[in-house]
Amino acid sequence: MTANIVTVILAAGASSRFNSAKIVAKVQGEQSLLAHSLQTLDVVTQTAGIAPAVVMLGAHQTDEVLAITANHQRIINHDWHLGLSSSVKLAGQYAQTQQADALLVVLADQVALQSSDYLQLIQAYIHNKLTSCAFYLHSVGVPAIFSAEDIKILMSLDGDNGAKSILKQNDKNNSLNIIVMEQAQFDIDTPADLVRWLDNKD
């Protein structure tokens, strides 16, 4: 790959609907959700020849979480209580400090995504350097790779708003690569989600 793509996995939220730290919930044998996501991303970054993923933590910084992320650079979002936008903005700021060409934003709880999904996004971005994103549940969404120009726009987000508004605007302007990725719809928000995943993953 020829682009400086920074990858940030967002894992700073309180998991209020899960009633505990969902990032340490076991989703693959004894492997936690966060460890599973990091393992998948390690394959992606090594294959694509880009820097290892950086983990954004916030509400949950237990010994277990710190152990899981010991081999990855960490960013601490002290404003995690302000909503998803605080993490997205912090990821954008980090990408700018790295003089990145683009920012790959990943959610820790999209448990069904595989390395091939992320690599497809990276290939789409490399092709024409346009912001690239997943499409599922009849809409655009993350994971997504934001171009340097769109990283600047990420800084204007607030509250619990993610980056979907930027993706939708790019789609209207025909300046967005869209990758159909139905498996991105499977995330772990509640204990019931985890039960469904464990019952159906095989």
GROMACS .gro file of C-alpha atoms in nm:
model
  202
    1MET     CA    1   0.000   0.000   0.000
    2THR     CA    2   0.118   0.350  -0.071
    3ALA     CA    3  -0.092   0.563   0.165
    4ASN     CA    4  -0.031   0.664   0.525
    5ILE     CA    5  -0.353   0.528   0.674
    6VAL     CA    6  -0.399   0.555   1.050
    7THR     CA    7  -0.635   0.304   1.212
    8VAL     CA    8  -0.818   0.385   1.536
    9ILE     CA    9  -1.049   0.137   1.707
   10LEU     CA   10  -1.309   0.311   1.922
   11ALA     CA   11  -1.359   0.139   2.258
   12ALA     CA   12  -1.415   0.431   2.494
   13GLY     CA   13  -1.788   0.409   2.561
   14ALA     CA   14  -1.954   0.315   2.888
   15SER     CA   15  -2.150   0.019   2.740
   16SER     CA   16  -2.453   0.139   2.937
   17ARG     CA   17  -2.691  -0.094   2.750
   18PHE     CA   18  -2.466  -0.390   2.827
   19ASN     CA   19  -2.457  -0.315   3.202
   20SER     CA   20  -2.084  -0.389   3.217
   21ALA     CA   21  -1.771  -0.353   3.006
   22LYS     CA   22  -1.872  -0.527   2.684
   23ILE     CA   23  -1.521  -0.498   2.541
   24VAL     CA   24  -1.410  -0.777   2.779
   25ALA     CA   25  -1.710  -1.000   2.709
   26LYS     CA   26  -1.603  -1.337   2.567
   27VAL     CA   27  -1.704  -1.377   2.201
   28GLN     CA   28  -1.468  -1.648   2.075
   29GLY     CA   29  -1.382  -1.911   2.334
   30GLU     CA   30  -1.193  -1.721   2.602
   31GLN     CA   31  -1.116  -1.433   2.366
   32SER     CA   32  -1.275  -1.100   2.452
   33LEU     CA   33  -1.457  -0.874   2.209
   34LEU     CA   34  -1.174  -0.621   2.211
   35ALA     CA   35  -0.903  -0.885   2.171
   36HIS     CA   36  -1.098  -1.039   1.882
   37SER     CA   37  -1.121  -0.701   1.708
   38LEU     CA   38  -0.753  -0.627   1.762
   39GLN     CA   39  -0.649  -0.967   1.630
   40THR     CA   40  -0.853  -0.906   1.315
   41LEU     CA   41  -0.701  -0.561   1.270
   42ASP     CA   42  -0.348  -0.693   1.325
   43VAL     CA   43  -0.396  -0.911   1.016
   44VAL     CA   44  -0.529  -0.610   0.826
   45THR     CA   45  -0.248  -0.371   0.911
   46GLN     CA   46   0.023  -0.630   0.849
   47THR     CA   47  -0.127  -0.732   0.515
   48ALA     CA   48  -0.181  -0.372   0.403
   49GLY     CA   49   0.157  -0.256   0.525
   50ILE     CA   50   0.018   0.024   0.742
   51ALA     CA   51   0.080   0.116   1.106
   52PRO     CA   52  -0.075  -0.105   1.377
   53ALA     CA   53  -0.417  -0.004   1.504
   54VAL     CA   54  -0.437   0.242   1.791
   55VAL     CA   55  -0.695   0.173   2.064
   56MET     CA   56  -0.910   0.449   2.209
   57LEU     CA   57  -1.014   0.380   2.568
   58GLY     CA   58  -1.228   0.583   2.805
   59ALA     CA   59  -1.488   0.455   3.048
   60HIS     CA   60  -1.324   0.116   3.101
   61GLN     CA   61  -0.953   0.108   3.179
   62THR     CA   62  -0.936  -0.198   3.402
   63ASP     CA   63  -0.630  -0.417   3.440
   64GLU     CA   64  -0.792  -0.665   3.201
   65VAL     CA   65  -0.849  -0.400   2.934
   66LEU     CA   66  -0.495  -0.267   2.974
   67ALA     CA   67  -0.358  -0.621   2.942
   68ILE     CA   68  -0.556  -0.681   2.622
   69THR     CA   69  -0.421  -0.361   2.469
   70ALA     CA   70  -0.066  -0.389   2.602
   71ASN     CA   71   0.084  -0.440   2.257
   72HIS     CA   72  -0.100  -0.148   2.098
   73GLN     CA   73  -0.069   0.225   2.134
   74ARG     CA   74  -0.354   0.370   2.339
   75ILE     CA   75  -0.536   0.701   2.328
   76ILE     CA   76  -0.739   0.793   2.635
   77ASN     CA   77  -1.061   0.983   2.576
   78HIS     CA   78  -1.126   1.164   2.903
   79ASP     CA   79  -1.444   1.311   2.752
   80TRP     CA   80  -1.603   0.977   2.662
   81HIS     CA   81  -1.918   1.079   2.853
   82LEU     CA   82  -1.982   1.344   2.586
   83GLY     CA   83  -2.072   1.076   2.333
   84LEU     CA   84  -1.935   0.908   2.025
   85SER     CA   85  -1.837   1.235   1.859
   86SER     CA   86  -1.572   1.296   2.126
   87SER     CA   87  -1.398   0.973   2.024
   88VAL     CA   88  -1.430   1.044   1.653
   89LYS     CA   89  -1.284   1.392   1.696
   90LEU     CA   90  -0.998   1.263   1.907
   91ALA     CA   91  -0.924   1.000   1.642
   92GLY     CA   92  -0.917   1.274   1.381
   93GLN     CA   93  -0.680   1.482   1.591
   94TYR     CA   94  -0.449   1.186   1.631
   95ALA     CA   95  -0.453   1.120   1.256
   96GLN     CA   96  -0.358   1.480   1.192
   97THR     CA   97  -0.064   1.461   1.433
   98GLN     CA   98   0.055   1.162   1.233
   99GLN     CA   99   0.016   1.361   0.909
  100ALA     CA  100  -0.207   1.080   0.786
  101ASP     CA  101  -0.347   1.064   0.436
  102ALA     CA  102  -0.656   0.893   0.575
  103LEU     CA  103  -0.817   0.763   0.894
  104LEU     CA  104  -0.974   0.418   0.927
  105VAL     CA  105  -1.239   0.433   1.200
  106VAL     CA  106  -1.334   0.098   1.352
  107LEU     CA  107  -1.591   0.015   1.620
  108ALA     CA  108  -1.478  -0.248   1.869
  109ASP     CA  109  -1.819  -0.413   1.882
  110GLN     CA  110  -1.873  -0.500   1.513
  111VAL     CA  111  -1.793  -0.859   1.595
  112ALA     CA  112  -1.872  -1.023   1.259
  113LEU     CA  113  -1.627  -0.823   1.048
  114GLN     CA  114  -1.327  -1.006   0.909
  115SER     CA  115  -0.989  -0.885   0.789
  116SER     CA  116  -1.104  -0.920   0.427
  117ASP     CA  117  -1.378  -0.662   0.488
  118TYR     CA  118  -1.133  -0.401   0.611
  119LEU     CA  119  -0.886  -0.482   0.332
  120GLN     CA  120  -1.161  -0.427   0.076
  121LEU     CA  121  -1.220  -0.080   0.223
  122ILE     CA  122  -0.849  -0.001   0.210
  123GLN     CA  123  -0.825  -0.114  -0.151
  124ALA     CA  124  -1.121   0.106  -0.242
  125TYR     CA  125  -0.958   0.408  -0.079
  126ILE     CA  126  -0.621   0.341  -0.244
  127HIS     CA  127  -0.791   0.321  -0.585
  128ASN     CA  128  -0.906   0.683  -0.597
  129LYS     CA  129  -0.824   0.835  -0.256
  130LEU     CA  130  -1.191   0.903  -0.181
  131THR     CA  131  -1.350   0.849   0.158
  132SER     CA  132  -1.472   0.488   0.166
  133CYS     CA  133  -1.728   0.320   0.389
  134ALA     CA  134  -1.943   0.016   0.456
  135PHE     CA  135  -2.307  -0.009   0.346
  136TYR     CA  136  -2.549  -0.217   0.555
  137LEU     CA  137  -2.906  -0.198   0.680
  138HIS     CA  138  -2.985   0.025   0.381
  139SER     CA  139  -2.741   0.296   0.489
  140VAL     CA  140  -2.378   0.403   0.487
  141GLY     CA  141  -2.175   0.363   0.804
  142VAL     CA  142  -1.855   0.254   0.970
  143PRO     CA  143  -1.609   0.102   0.935
  144ALA     CA  144  -1.499   0.387   0.714
  145ILE     CA  145  -1.181   0.543   0.583
  146PHE     CA  146  -1.188   0.922   0.586
  147SER     CA  147  -0.969   1.124   0.353
  148ALA     CA  148  -0.756   1.404   0.498
  149GLU     CA  149  -1.017   1.658   0.386
  150ASP     CA  150  -1.294   1.476   0.567
  151ILE     CA  151  -1.084   1.432   0.880
  152LYS     CA  152  -1.104   1.810   0.913
  153ILE     CA  153  -1.485   1.792   0.895
  154LEU     CA  154  -1.490   1.525   1.168
  155MET     CA  155  -1.376   1.797   1.408
  156SER     CA  156  -1.718   1.967   1.383
  157LEU     CA  157  -1.915   1.672   1.521
  158ASP     CA  158  -2.078   1.696   1.863
  159GLY     CA  159  -2.288   1.496   2.106
  160ASP     CA  160  -2.356   1.130   2.033
  161ASN     CA  161  -2.333   1.187   1.659
  162GLY     CA  162  -2.087   0.971   1.471
  163ALA     CA  163  -1.958   1.032   1.122
  164LYS     CA  164  -2.262   0.911   0.928
  165SER     CA  165  -2.368   1.265   0.835
  166ILE     CA  166  -2.034   1.321   0.661
  167LEU     CA  167  -2.065   0.992   0.475
  168LYS     CA  168  -2.418   1.077   0.363
  169GLN     CA  169  -2.308   1.417   0.234
  170ASN     CA  170  -2.023   1.261   0.040
  171ASP     CA  171  -2.267   1.011  -0.107
  172LYS     CA  172  -2.489   1.296  -0.229
  173ASN     CA  173  -2.181   1.457  -0.384
  174ASN     CA  174  -2.079   1.133  -0.556
  175SER     CA  175  -1.747   1.146  -0.372
  176LEU     CA  176  -1.775   0.826  -0.170
  177ASN     CA  177  -1.667   0.468  -0.225
  178ILE     CA  178  -1.937   0.236  -0.089
  179ILE     CA  179  -1.867  -0.127  -0.004
  180VAL     CA  180  -2.165  -0.353   0.067
  181MET     CA  181  -2.086  -0.509   0.404
  182GLU     CA  182  -2.398  -0.659   0.557
  183GLN     CA  183  -2.198  -0.832   0.831
  184ALA     CA  184  -2.122  -0.486   0.973
  185GLN     CA  185  -2.478  -0.479   1.110
  186PHE     CA  186  -2.389  -0.733   1.378
  187ASP     CA  187  -2.269  -0.551   1.686
  188ILE     CA  188  -2.279  -0.620   2.056
  189ASP     CA  189  -2.482  -0.358   2.242
  190THR     CA  190  -2.678  -0.568   2.491
  191PRO     CA  191  -2.639  -0.903   2.670
  192ALA     CA  192  -2.907  -1.038   2.433
  193ASP     CA  193  -2.688  -0.940   2.134
  194LEU     CA  194  -2.403  -1.140   2.283
  195VAL     CA  195  -2.624  -1.445   2.336
  196ARG     CA  196  -2.743  -1.428   1.974
  197TRP     CA  197  -2.386  -1.399   1.850
  198LEU     CA  198  -2.265  -1.694   2.055
  199ASP     CA  199  -2.563  -1.904   1.945
  200ASN     CA  200  -2.522  -1.827   1.574
  201LYS     CA  201  -2.154  -1.765   1.507
  202ASP     CA  202  -2.084  -2.127   1.416
   0.00000   0.00000   0.00000
